[in-house]
Amino acid sequence: MNLDRPLVVFDLETTGLFPKKDRIIELGAIKVMPDGTEEEKCWLLNPGIPIPAESSSVHGITDEVVKDCPTFADRADEIFAFFEGCDLGGFNSDRYDIPCLEEEFARVGMNLGVSQRRCIDVQRIYHKMEPRDLTAAVRFYLGRDHAGAHGAEADTRATLEVLKAQLAKYPDLPKTSGEMSEYLSPRDPNAIGRNKELLWRDGELYVNFGKKKGTKMRDILFREKNFLEWMLRGDFDTEVKAVVRDLLRNGRLPRPPKGK
């Protein structure tokens, strides 16, 4: 790719999934210059808040590891200088890494200025160039074009044929429906809703979508009841609406999962 200004490709490890609430623990970045040379940096940071065990189980970084590390505020000028005048790249960076970095800079009174930068999300390239629809699956697993695509009968038959081909191609796949379901979509005991719209964390239930992501449901009850009323009218599943309805009517939330 021809660059007319540097591109910083970066990745974050954080305390959790909420950009507005969680903190950066590790920031790895490679700056690619227009002439092709590269400069690499990595910062290990003390987030200033406890690192949840479920997060440590993913990236292996614990409170003990970072207890003597600098905070983001301590390194903000250095990190900002590394990113200054550069475009941004990453994997799923548009939805996660860039918002997290924006929030960290905002907390120390600095503006990353994303609107003035060009952003290259490698995951988007992957999805555009390697579609994962049924037609692509038929071509990959069955070695033929999908005749009758988007007709219910043809799509149903093709889906079953693809499933059979997958079971034959991957002998290590689970062989029971229950094991297969858990393998493909492990149930998160902390989540409520088919799209994990609500999420338990440290004994509190949080909104896990949209602009309110990372906000406690209890806080929304006292400050923005209209948001809960909107959820009741919205396209949410029965379980989510039951939680919202009970909170509005009785000021009550369900019990958190055991050990949370």
PDB file of C-alpha atoms in Angstrom:
ATOM      1  CA  MET A   1       0.000   0.000   0.000  1.00  0.00           C
ATOM      2  CA  ASN A   2       1.308   3.448  -0.894  1.00  0.00           C
ATOM      3  CA  LEU A   3       1.353   5.652   2.209  1.00  0.00           C
ATOM      4  CA  ASP A   4       1.374   9.417   2.078  1.00  0.00           C
ATOM      5  CA  ARG A   5       1.693   9.624   5.871  1.00  0.00           C
ATOM      6  CA  PRO A   6       2.628   7.115   8.579  1.00  0.00           C
ATOM      7  CA  LEU A   7       0.252   4.314   9.530  1.00  0.00           C
ATOM      8  CA  VAL A   8       0.182   3.079  13.140  1.00  0.00           C
ATOM      9  CA  VAL A   9      -1.117  -0.467  13.434  1.00  0.00           C
ATOM     10  CA  PHE A  10      -1.935  -1.159  17.075  1.00  0.00           C
ATOM     11  CA  ASP A  11      -3.653  -3.546  19.467  1.00  0.00           C
ATOM     12  CA  LEU A  12      -4.831  -3.231  23.062  1.00  0.00           C
ATOM     13  CA  GLU A  13      -5.271  -5.483  26.054  1.00  0.00           C
ATOM     14  CA  THR A  14      -7.734  -3.969  28.515  1.00  0.00           C
ATOM     15  CA  THR A  15      -9.560  -4.510  31.782  1.00  0.00           C
ATOM     16  CA  GLY A  16     -12.814  -5.304  29.966  1.00  0.00           C
ATOM     17  CA  LEU A  17     -15.131  -4.693  27.046  1.00  0.00           C
ATOM     18  CA  PHE A  18     -16.488  -1.202  27.741  1.00  0.00           C
ATOM     19  CA  PRO A  19     -14.428   1.597  26.111  1.00  0.00           C
ATOM     20  CA  LYS A  20     -15.998   4.288  28.305  1.00  0.00           C
ATOM     21  CA  LYS A  21     -15.403   2.399  31.532  1.00  0.00           C
ATOM     22  CA  ASP A  22     -12.433   0.097  31.098  1.00  0.00           C
ATOM     23  CA  ARG A  23      -8.743   0.907  30.923  1.00  0.00           C
ATOM     24  CA  ILE A  24      -5.793  -0.029  28.746  1.00  0.00           C
ATOM     25  CA  ILE A  25      -3.285  -2.463  30.261  1.00  0.00           C
ATOM     26  CA  GLU A  26      -1.051  -3.087  27.263  1.00  0.00           C
ATOM     27  CA  LEU A  27      -0.644  -1.127  24.034  1.00  0.00           C
ATOM     28  CA  GLY A  28       1.392  -2.576  21.189  1.00  0.00           C
ATOM     29  CA  ALA A  29       1.992  -0.387  18.129  1.00  0.00           C
ATOM     30  CA  ILE A  30       4.007  -0.500  14.919  1.00  0.00           C
ATOM     31  CA  LYS A  31       4.455   2.728  12.936  1.00  0.00           C
ATOM     32  CA  VAL A  32       4.932   2.121   9.217  1.00  0.00           C
ATOM     33  CA  MET A  33       6.543   5.070   7.453  1.00  0.00           C
ATOM     34  CA  PRO A  34       5.860   6.043   3.813  1.00  0.00           C
ATOM     35  CA  ASP A  35       9.330   4.748   2.890  1.00  0.00           C
ATOM     36  CA  GLY A  36       8.509   1.326   4.384  1.00  0.00           C
ATOM     37  CA  THR A  37      10.596   1.582   7.534  1.00  0.00           C
ATOM     38  CA  GLU A  38       8.978   0.549  10.786  1.00  0.00           C
ATOM     39  CA  GLU A  39       9.172   1.639  14.419  1.00  0.00           C
ATOM     40  CA  GLU A  40       7.746  -0.590  17.124  1.00  0.00           C
ATOM     41  CA  LYS A  41       6.633   0.313  20.636  1.00  0.00           C
ATOM     42  CA  CYS A  42       4.885  -1.504  23.463  1.00  0.00           C
ATOM     43  CA  TRP A  43       3.625  -0.013  26.713  1.00  0.00           C
ATOM     44  CA  LEU A  44       2.617  -2.082  29.763  1.00  0.00           C
ATOM     45  CA  LEU A  45       0.421   0.117  31.937  1.00  0.00           C
ATOM     46  CA  ASN A  46      -1.142   0.114  35.379  1.00  0.00           C
ATOM     47  CA  PRO A  47      -4.856   0.705  34.664  1.00  0.00           C
ATOM     48  CA  GLY A  48      -5.486   2.246  38.081  1.00  0.00           C
ATOM     49  CA  ILE A  49      -8.429  -0.110  38.637  1.00  0.00           C
ATOM     50  CA  PRO A  50      -8.533  -3.830  39.507  1.00  0.00           C
ATOM     51  CA  ILE A  51      -8.155  -6.184  36.550  1.00  0.00           C
ATOM     52  CA  PRO A  52     -11.089  -8.637  36.600  1.00  0.00           C
ATOM     53  CA  ALA A  53     -10.159 -12.312  36.712  1.00  0.00           C
ATOM     54  CA  GLU A  54     -12.129 -12.987  33.530  1.00  0.00           C
ATOM     55  CA  SER A  55      -9.994 -10.430  31.674  1.00  0.00           C
ATOM     56  CA  SER A  56      -6.739 -11.806  33.086  1.00  0.00           C
ATOM     57  CA  SER A  57      -7.768 -15.272  31.912  1.00  0.00           C
ATOM     58  CA  VAL A  58      -7.765 -13.925  28.340  1.00  0.00           C
ATOM     59  CA  HIS A  59      -4.525 -11.912  28.204  1.00  0.00           C
ATOM     60  CA  GLY A  60      -2.645 -13.269  31.224  1.00  0.00           C
ATOM     61  CA  ILE A  61      -1.979  -9.845  32.778  1.00  0.00           C
ATOM     62  CA  THR A  62      -2.810  -9.550  36.478  1.00  0.00           C
ATOM     63  CA  ASP A  63      -2.748  -6.756  39.056  1.00  0.00           C
ATOM     64  CA  GLU A  64       0.549  -8.150  40.332  1.00  0.00           C
ATOM     65  CA  VAL A  65       2.149  -7.890  36.880  1.00  0.00           C
ATOM     66  CA  VAL A  66       1.343  -4.178  36.474  1.00  0.00           C
ATOM     67  CA  LYS A  67       1.497  -2.943  40.062  1.00  0.00           C
ATOM     68  CA  ASP A  68       4.784  -1.057  39.476  1.00  0.00           C
ATOM     69  CA  CYS A  69       4.044   0.032  35.894  1.00  0.00           C
ATOM     70  CA  PRO A  70       3.294   3.623  34.863  1.00  0.00           C
ATOM     71  CA  THR A  71      -0.310   4.682  34.245  1.00  0.00           C
ATOM     72  CA  PHE A  72      -1.659   5.836  30.896  1.00  0.00           C
ATOM     73  CA  ALA A  73      -1.546   9.408  32.217  1.00  0.00           C
ATOM     74  CA  ASP A  74       2.166   8.964  32.955  1.00  0.00           C
ATOM     75  CA  ARG A  75       2.838   7.943  29.340  1.00  0.00           C
ATOM     76  CA  ALA A  76       0.129   9.942  27.575  1.00  0.00           C
ATOM     77  CA  ASP A  77       2.493  12.522  26.048  1.00  0.00           C
ATOM     78  CA  GLU A  78       4.831   9.807  24.782  1.00  0.00           C
ATOM     79  CA  ILE A  79       2.012   7.738  23.298  1.00  0.00           C
ATOM     80  CA  PHE A  80       0.359  10.780  21.735  1.00  0.00           C
ATOM     81  CA  ALA A  81       3.651  11.789  20.118  1.00  0.00           C
ATOM     82  CA  PHE A  82       4.013   8.299  18.623  1.00  0.00           C
ATOM     83  CA  PHE A  83       0.508   8.498  17.102  1.00  0.00           C
ATOM     84  CA  GLU A  84       0.686  12.161  16.076  1.00  0.00           C
ATOM     85  CA  GLY A  85       0.119  12.793  12.366  1.00  0.00           C
ATOM     86  CA  CYS A  86      -0.550   9.125  11.666  1.00  0.00           C
ATOM     87  CA  ASP A  87      -3.419   7.113  10.257  1.00  0.00           C
ATOM     88  CA  LEU A  88      -4.717   4.191  12.332  1.00  0.00           C
ATOM     89  CA  GLY A  89      -4.939   0.454  11.679  1.00  0.00           C
ATOM     90  CA  GLY A  90      -5.876  -2.661  13.606  1.00  0.00           C
ATOM     91  CA  PHE A  91      -8.097  -5.746  13.719  1.00  0.00           C
ATOM     92  CA  ASN A  92     -11.655  -4.810  14.757  1.00  0.00           C
ATOM     93  CA  SER A  93     -10.099  -1.458  15.615  1.00  0.00           C
ATOM     94  CA  ASP A  94     -13.033   0.631  14.367  1.00  0.00           C
ATOM     95  CA  ARG A  95     -15.364  -0.848  16.952  1.00  0.00           C
ATOM     96  CA  TYR A  96     -13.017  -1.398  19.879  1.00  0.00           C
ATOM     97  CA  ASP A  97      -9.353  -0.387  19.931  1.00  0.00           C
ATOM     98  CA  ILE A  98      -9.806   3.127  18.542  1.00  0.00           C
ATOM     99  CA  PRO A  99     -12.725   4.003  20.888  1.00  0.00           C
ATOM    100  CA  CYS A 100     -10.714   2.690  23.871  1.00  0.00           C
ATOM    101  CA  LEU A 101      -7.694   4.793  22.944  1.00  0.00           C
ATOM    102  CA  GLU A 102      -9.890   7.855  22.367  1.00  0.00           C
ATOM    103  CA  GLU A 103     -11.382   7.500  25.845  1.00  0.00           C
ATOM    104  CA  GLU A 104      -7.992   7.140  27.531  1.00  0.00           C
ATOM    105  CA  PHE A 105      -6.719  10.315  25.886  1.00  0.00           C
ATOM    106  CA  ALA A 106      -9.943  12.139  26.738  1.00  0.00           C
ATOM    107  CA  ARG A 107      -9.461  11.296  30.431  1.00  0.00           C
ATOM    108  CA  VAL A 108      -6.185  13.208  30.407  1.00  0.00           C
ATOM    109  CA  GLY A 109      -7.593  16.109  28.380  1.00  0.00           C
ATOM    110  CA  MET A 110      -6.135  15.101  25.009  1.00  0.00           C
ATOM    111  CA  ASN A 111      -7.945  14.624  21.699  1.00  0.00           C
ATOM    112  CA  LEU A 112      -6.863  11.773  19.425  1.00  0.00           C
ATOM    113  CA  GLY A 113      -8.703  13.512  16.568  1.00  0.00           C
ATOM    114  CA  VAL A 114      -9.911  10.361  14.839  1.00  0.00           C
ATOM    115  CA  SER A 115     -12.061  12.333  12.385  1.00  0.00           C
ATOM    116  CA  GLN A 116      -8.853  13.783  10.921  1.00  0.00           C
ATOM    117  CA  ARG A 117      -7.230  10.380  10.483  1.00  0.00           C
ATOM    118  CA  ARG A 118      -7.868   7.573   8.032  1.00  0.00           C
ATOM    119  CA  CYS A 119      -8.685   4.255   9.676  1.00  0.00           C
ATOM    120  CA  ILE A 120      -7.892   0.848   8.178  1.00  0.00           C
ATOM    121  CA  ASP A 121      -9.622  -2.006   9.979  1.00  0.00           C
ATOM    122  CA  VAL A 122      -8.019  -5.251   8.801  1.00  0.00           C
ATOM    123  CA  GLN A 123     -11.071  -7.219   9.906  1.00  0.00           C
ATOM    124  CA  ARG A 124     -13.226  -5.277   7.438  1.00  0.00           C
ATOM    125  CA  ILE A 125     -10.858  -6.193   4.604  1.00  0.00           C
ATOM    126  CA  TYR A 126     -11.098  -9.844   5.651  1.00  0.00           C
ATOM    127  CA  HIS A 127     -14.894  -9.785   5.658  1.00  0.00           C
ATOM    128  CA  LYS A 128     -15.124  -8.001   2.306  1.00  0.00           C
ATOM    129  CA  MET A 129     -12.646 -10.248   0.532  1.00  0.00           C
ATOM    130  CA  GLU A 130     -13.670 -13.564   2.107  1.00  0.00           C
ATOM    131  CA  PRO A 131     -17.484 -13.567   2.363  1.00  0.00           C
ATOM    132  CA  ARG A 132     -18.975 -16.093   4.739  1.00  0.00           C
ATOM    133  CA  ASP A 133     -22.435 -16.486   3.223  1.00  0.00           C
ATOM    134  CA  LEU A 134     -24.128 -19.712   2.160  1.00  0.00           C
ATOM    135  CA  THR A 135     -23.104 -19.348  -1.487  1.00  0.00           C
ATOM    136  CA  ALA A 136     -19.447 -19.137  -0.438  1.00  0.00           C
ATOM    137  CA  ALA A 137     -19.865 -22.173   1.842  1.00  0.00           C
ATOM    138  CA  VAL A 138     -21.392 -24.251  -0.963  1.00  0.00           C
ATOM    139  CA  ARG A 139     -18.507 -23.332  -3.237  1.00  0.00           C
ATOM    140  CA  PHE A 140     -15.894 -24.112  -0.574  1.00  0.00           C
ATOM    141  CA  TYR A 141     -17.290 -27.352   0.880  1.00  0.00           C
ATOM    142  CA  LEU A 142     -19.256 -28.801  -2.037  1.00  0.00           C
ATOM    143  CA  GLY A 143     -17.172 -27.531  -4.948  1.00  0.00           C
ATOM    144  CA  ARG A 144     -20.095 -26.184  -6.953  1.00  0.00           C
ATOM    145  CA  ASP A 145     -22.191 -23.072  -7.415  1.00  0.00           C
ATOM    146  CA  HIS A 146     -25.303 -22.670  -5.294  1.00  0.00           C
ATOM    147  CA  ALA A 147     -28.154 -22.966  -7.766  1.00  0.00           C
ATOM    148  CA  GLY A 148     -31.348 -21.433  -6.450  1.00  0.00           C
ATOM    149  CA  ALA A 149     -29.649 -19.217  -3.890  1.00  0.00           C
ATOM    150  CA  HIS A 150     -32.088 -17.273  -1.687  1.00  0.00           C
ATOM    151  CA  GLY A 151     -34.894 -19.727  -2.314  1.00  0.00           C
ATOM    152  CA  ALA A 152     -35.940 -21.325   0.969  1.00  0.00           C
ATOM    153  CA  GLU A 153     -36.055 -24.902  -0.330  1.00  0.00           C
ATOM    154  CA  ALA A 154     -32.693 -24.732  -2.131  1.00  0.00           C
ATOM    155  CA  ASP A 155     -31.038 -22.900   0.767  1.00  0.00           C
ATOM    156  CA  THR A 156     -32.284 -25.481   3.272  1.00  0.00           C
ATOM    157  CA  ARG A 157     -30.977 -28.403   1.207  1.00  0.00           C
ATOM    158  CA  ALA A 158     -27.641 -26.658   0.634  1.00  0.00           C
ATOM    159  CA  THR A 159     -27.269 -25.906   4.347  1.00  0.00           C
ATOM    160  CA  LEU A 160     -27.763 -29.564   5.276  1.00  0.00           C
ATOM    161  CA  GLU A 161     -25.297 -30.677   2.600  1.00  0.00           C
ATOM    162  CA  VAL A 162     -22.715 -28.183   3.881  1.00  0.00           C
ATOM    163  CA  LEU A 163     -23.200 -29.450   7.449  1.00  0.00           C
ATOM    164  CA  LYS A 164     -22.620 -33.041   6.322  1.00  0.00           C
ATOM    165  CA  ALA A 165     -19.519 -31.973   4.387  1.00  0.00           C
ATOM    166  CA  GLN A 166     -18.180 -30.101   7.414  1.00  0.00           C
ATOM    167  CA  LEU A 167     -18.628 -33.133   9.670  1.00  0.00           C
ATOM    168  CA  ALA A 168     -16.753 -35.239   7.129  1.00  0.00           C
ATOM    169  CA  LYS A 169     -13.969 -32.673   6.612  1.00  0.00           C
ATOM    170  CA  TYR A 170     -13.383 -31.926  10.295  1.00  0.00           C
ATOM    171  CA  PRO A 171     -13.390 -35.224  12.251  1.00  0.00           C
ATOM    172  CA  ASP A 172     -12.615 -33.399  15.495  1.00  0.00           C
ATOM    173  CA  LEU A 173     -15.951 -31.553  15.480  1.00  0.00           C
ATOM    174  CA  PRO A 174     -18.338 -32.533  18.306  1.00  0.00           C
ATOM    175  CA  LYS A 175     -20.665 -35.370  17.409  1.00  0.00           C
ATOM    176  CA  THR A 176     -23.671 -34.516  19.604  1.00  0.00           C
ATOM    177  CA  SER A 177     -26.066 -31.586  19.254  1.00  0.00           C
ATOM    178  CA  GLY A 178     -25.428 -30.425  22.804  1.00  0.00           C
ATOM    179  CA  GLU A 179     -21.646 -30.453  22.442  1.00  0.00           C
ATOM    180  CA  MET A 180     -21.852 -28.793  19.039  1.00  0.00           C
ATOM    181  CA  SER A 181     -24.041 -25.992  20.365  1.00  0.00           C
ATOM    182  CA  GLU A 182     -21.640 -25.293  23.234  1.00  0.00           C
ATOM    183  CA  TYR A 183     -18.644 -25.450  20.876  1.00  0.00           C
ATOM    184  CA  LEU A 184     -20.135 -22.952  18.425  1.00  0.00           C
ATOM    185  CA  SER A 185     -21.866 -20.589  20.853  1.00  0.00           C
ATOM    186  CA  PRO A 186     -20.548 -21.030  24.389  1.00  0.00           C
ATOM    187  CA  ARG A 187     -23.078 -19.648  26.798  1.00  0.00           C
ATOM    188  CA  ASP A 188     -21.791 -16.707  28.796  1.00  0.00           C
ATOM    189  CA  PRO A 189     -23.328 -17.018  32.288  1.00  0.00           C
ATOM    190  CA  ASN A 190     -22.816 -13.280  32.760  1.00  0.00           C
ATOM    191  CA  ALA A 191     -24.876 -12.298  29.708  1.00  0.00           C
ATOM    192  CA  ILE A 192     -28.608 -11.748  29.298  1.00  0.00           C
ATOM    193  CA  GLY A 193     -30.190 -11.645  25.836  1.00  0.00           C
ATOM    194  CA  ARG A 194     -29.465 -13.296  22.516  1.00  0.00           C
ATOM    195  CA  ASN A 195     -27.019 -10.521  21.626  1.00  0.00           C
ATOM    196  CA  LYS A 196     -25.694 -10.101  25.186  1.00  0.00           C
ATOM    197  CA  GLU A 197     -27.519  -6.798  25.558  1.00  0.00           C
ATOM    198  CA  LEU A 198     -27.079  -6.945  29.364  1.00  0.00           C
ATOM    199  CA  LEU A 199     -23.925  -8.095  31.118  1.00  0.00           C
ATOM    200  CA  TRP A 200     -23.114  -8.886  34.736  1.00  0.00           C
ATOM    201  CA  ARG A 201     -19.810  -7.661  36.100  1.00  0.00           C
ATOM    202  CA  ASP A 202     -18.662  -7.503  39.724  1.00  0.00           C
ATOM    203  CA  GLY A 203     -22.216  -8.045  40.920  1.00  0.00           C
ATOM    204  CA  GLU A 204     -23.678  -5.206  38.837  1.00  0.00           C
ATOM    205  CA  LEU A 205     -25.764  -5.462  35.679  1.00  0.00           C
ATOM    206  CA  TYR A 206     -24.618  -3.228  32.806  1.00  0.00           C
ATOM    207  CA  VAL A 207     -26.007  -2.221  29.440  1.00  0.00           C
ATOM    208  CA  ASN A 208     -23.812  -3.849  26.789  1.00  0.00           C
ATOM    209  CA  PHE A 209     -24.821  -2.051  23.590  1.00  0.00           C
ATOM    210  CA  GLY A 210     -25.075   1.399  22.000  1.00  0.00           C
ATOM    211  CA  LYS A 211     -24.309   4.719  23.638  1.00  0.00           C
ATOM    212  CA  LYS A 212     -25.259   3.432  27.088  1.00  0.00           C
ATOM    213  CA  LYS A 213     -22.787   0.554  26.936  1.00  0.00           C
ATOM    214  CA  GLY A 214     -20.993   0.251  30.267  1.00  0.00           C
ATOM    215  CA  THR A 215     -23.749   2.034  32.233  1.00  0.00           C
ATOM    216  CA  LYS A 216     -25.240   0.329  35.274  1.00  0.00           C
ATOM    217  CA  MET A 217     -28.911  -0.577  34.926  1.00  0.00           C
ATOM    218  CA  ARG A 218     -29.527   0.772  38.441  1.00  0.00           C
ATOM    219  CA  ASP A 219     -28.178   4.180  37.403  1.00  0.00           C
ATOM    220  CA  ILE A 220     -30.391   4.231  34.320  1.00  0.00           C
ATOM    221  CA  LEU A 221     -33.450   3.512  36.498  1.00  0.00           C
ATOM    222  CA  PHE A 222     -32.866   6.671  38.520  1.00  0.00           C
ATOM    223  CA  ARG A 223     -31.601   8.936  35.746  1.00  0.00           C
ATOM    224  CA  GLU A 224     -33.132   7.847  32.440  1.00  0.00           C
ATOM    225  CA  LYS A 225     -36.288   5.795  32.833  1.00  0.00           C
ATOM    226  CA  ASN A 226     -37.262   6.717  29.287  1.00  0.00           C
ATOM    227  CA  PHE A 227     -34.371   4.547  28.041  1.00  0.00           C
ATOM    228  CA  LEU A 228     -35.830   1.534  29.841  1.00  0.00           C
ATOM    229  CA  GLU A 229     -39.269   2.309  28.436  1.00  0.00           C
ATOM    230  CA  TRP A 230     -37.718   2.476  24.969  1.00  0.00           C
ATOM    231  CA  MET A 231     -36.191  -0.959  25.529  1.00  0.00           C
ATOM    232  CA  LEU A 232     -39.615  -2.374  26.337  1.00  0.00           C
ATOM    233  CA  ARG A 233     -40.904  -1.091  22.986  1.00  0.00           C
ATOM    234  CA  GLY A 234     -37.802  -2.199  21.096  1.00  0.00           C
ATOM    235  CA  ASP A 235     -36.755  -5.378  19.345  1.00  0.00           C
ATOM    236  CA  PHE A 236     -35.292  -7.153  22.357  1.00  0.00           C
ATOM    237  CA  ASP A 237     -35.944 -10.728  23.351  1.00  0.00           C
ATOM    238  CA  THR A 238     -38.308 -11.810  26.077  1.00  0.00           C
ATOM    239  CA  GLU A 239     -35.632 -12.338  28.723  1.00  0.00           C
ATOM    240  CA  VAL A 240     -34.204  -8.825  28.338  1.00  0.00           C
ATOM    241  CA  LYS A 241     -37.661  -7.236  28.453  1.00  0.00           C
ATOM    242  CA  ALA A 242     -38.551  -9.232  31.561  1.00  0.00           C
ATOM    243  CA  VAL A 243     -35.504  -7.818  33.365  1.00  0.00           C
ATOM    244  CA  VAL A 244     -36.322  -4.266  32.241  1.00  0.00           C
ATOM    245  CA  ARG A 245     -39.996  -4.607  33.155  1.00  0.00           C
ATOM    246  CA  ASP A 246     -39.216  -5.867  36.660  1.00  0.00           C
ATOM    247  CA  LEU A 247     -36.699  -3.058  37.163  1.00  0.00           C
ATOM    248  CA  LEU A 248     -39.231  -0.416  36.110  1.00  0.00           C
ATOM    249  CA  ARG A 249     -42.155  -1.816  38.076  1.00  0.00           C
ATOM    250  CA  ASN A 250     -40.446  -3.094  41.192  1.00  0.00           C
ATOM    251  CA  GLY A 251     -36.962  -1.550  41.179  1.00  0.00           C
ATOM    252  CA  ARG A 252     -35.605  -5.077  41.234  1.00  0.00           C
ATOM    253  CA  LEU A 253     -32.895  -6.876  39.268  1.00  0.00           C
ATOM    254  CA  PRO A 254     -32.369 -10.636  39.001  1.00  0.00           C
ATOM    255  CA  ARG A 255     -29.729 -12.268  41.126  1.00  0.00           C
ATOM    256  CA  PRO A 256     -26.253 -12.234  39.570  1.00  0.00           C
ATOM    257  CA  PRO A 257     -24.687 -15.558  38.556  1.00  0.00           C
ATOM    258  CA  LYS A 258     -22.998 -17.442  41.371  1.00  0.00           C
ATOM    259  CA  GLY A 259     -19.550 -16.140  42.185  1.00  0.00           C
ATOM    260  CA  LYS A 260     -20.140 -12.796  40.380  1.00  0.00           C
TER     261      LYS A 260
END
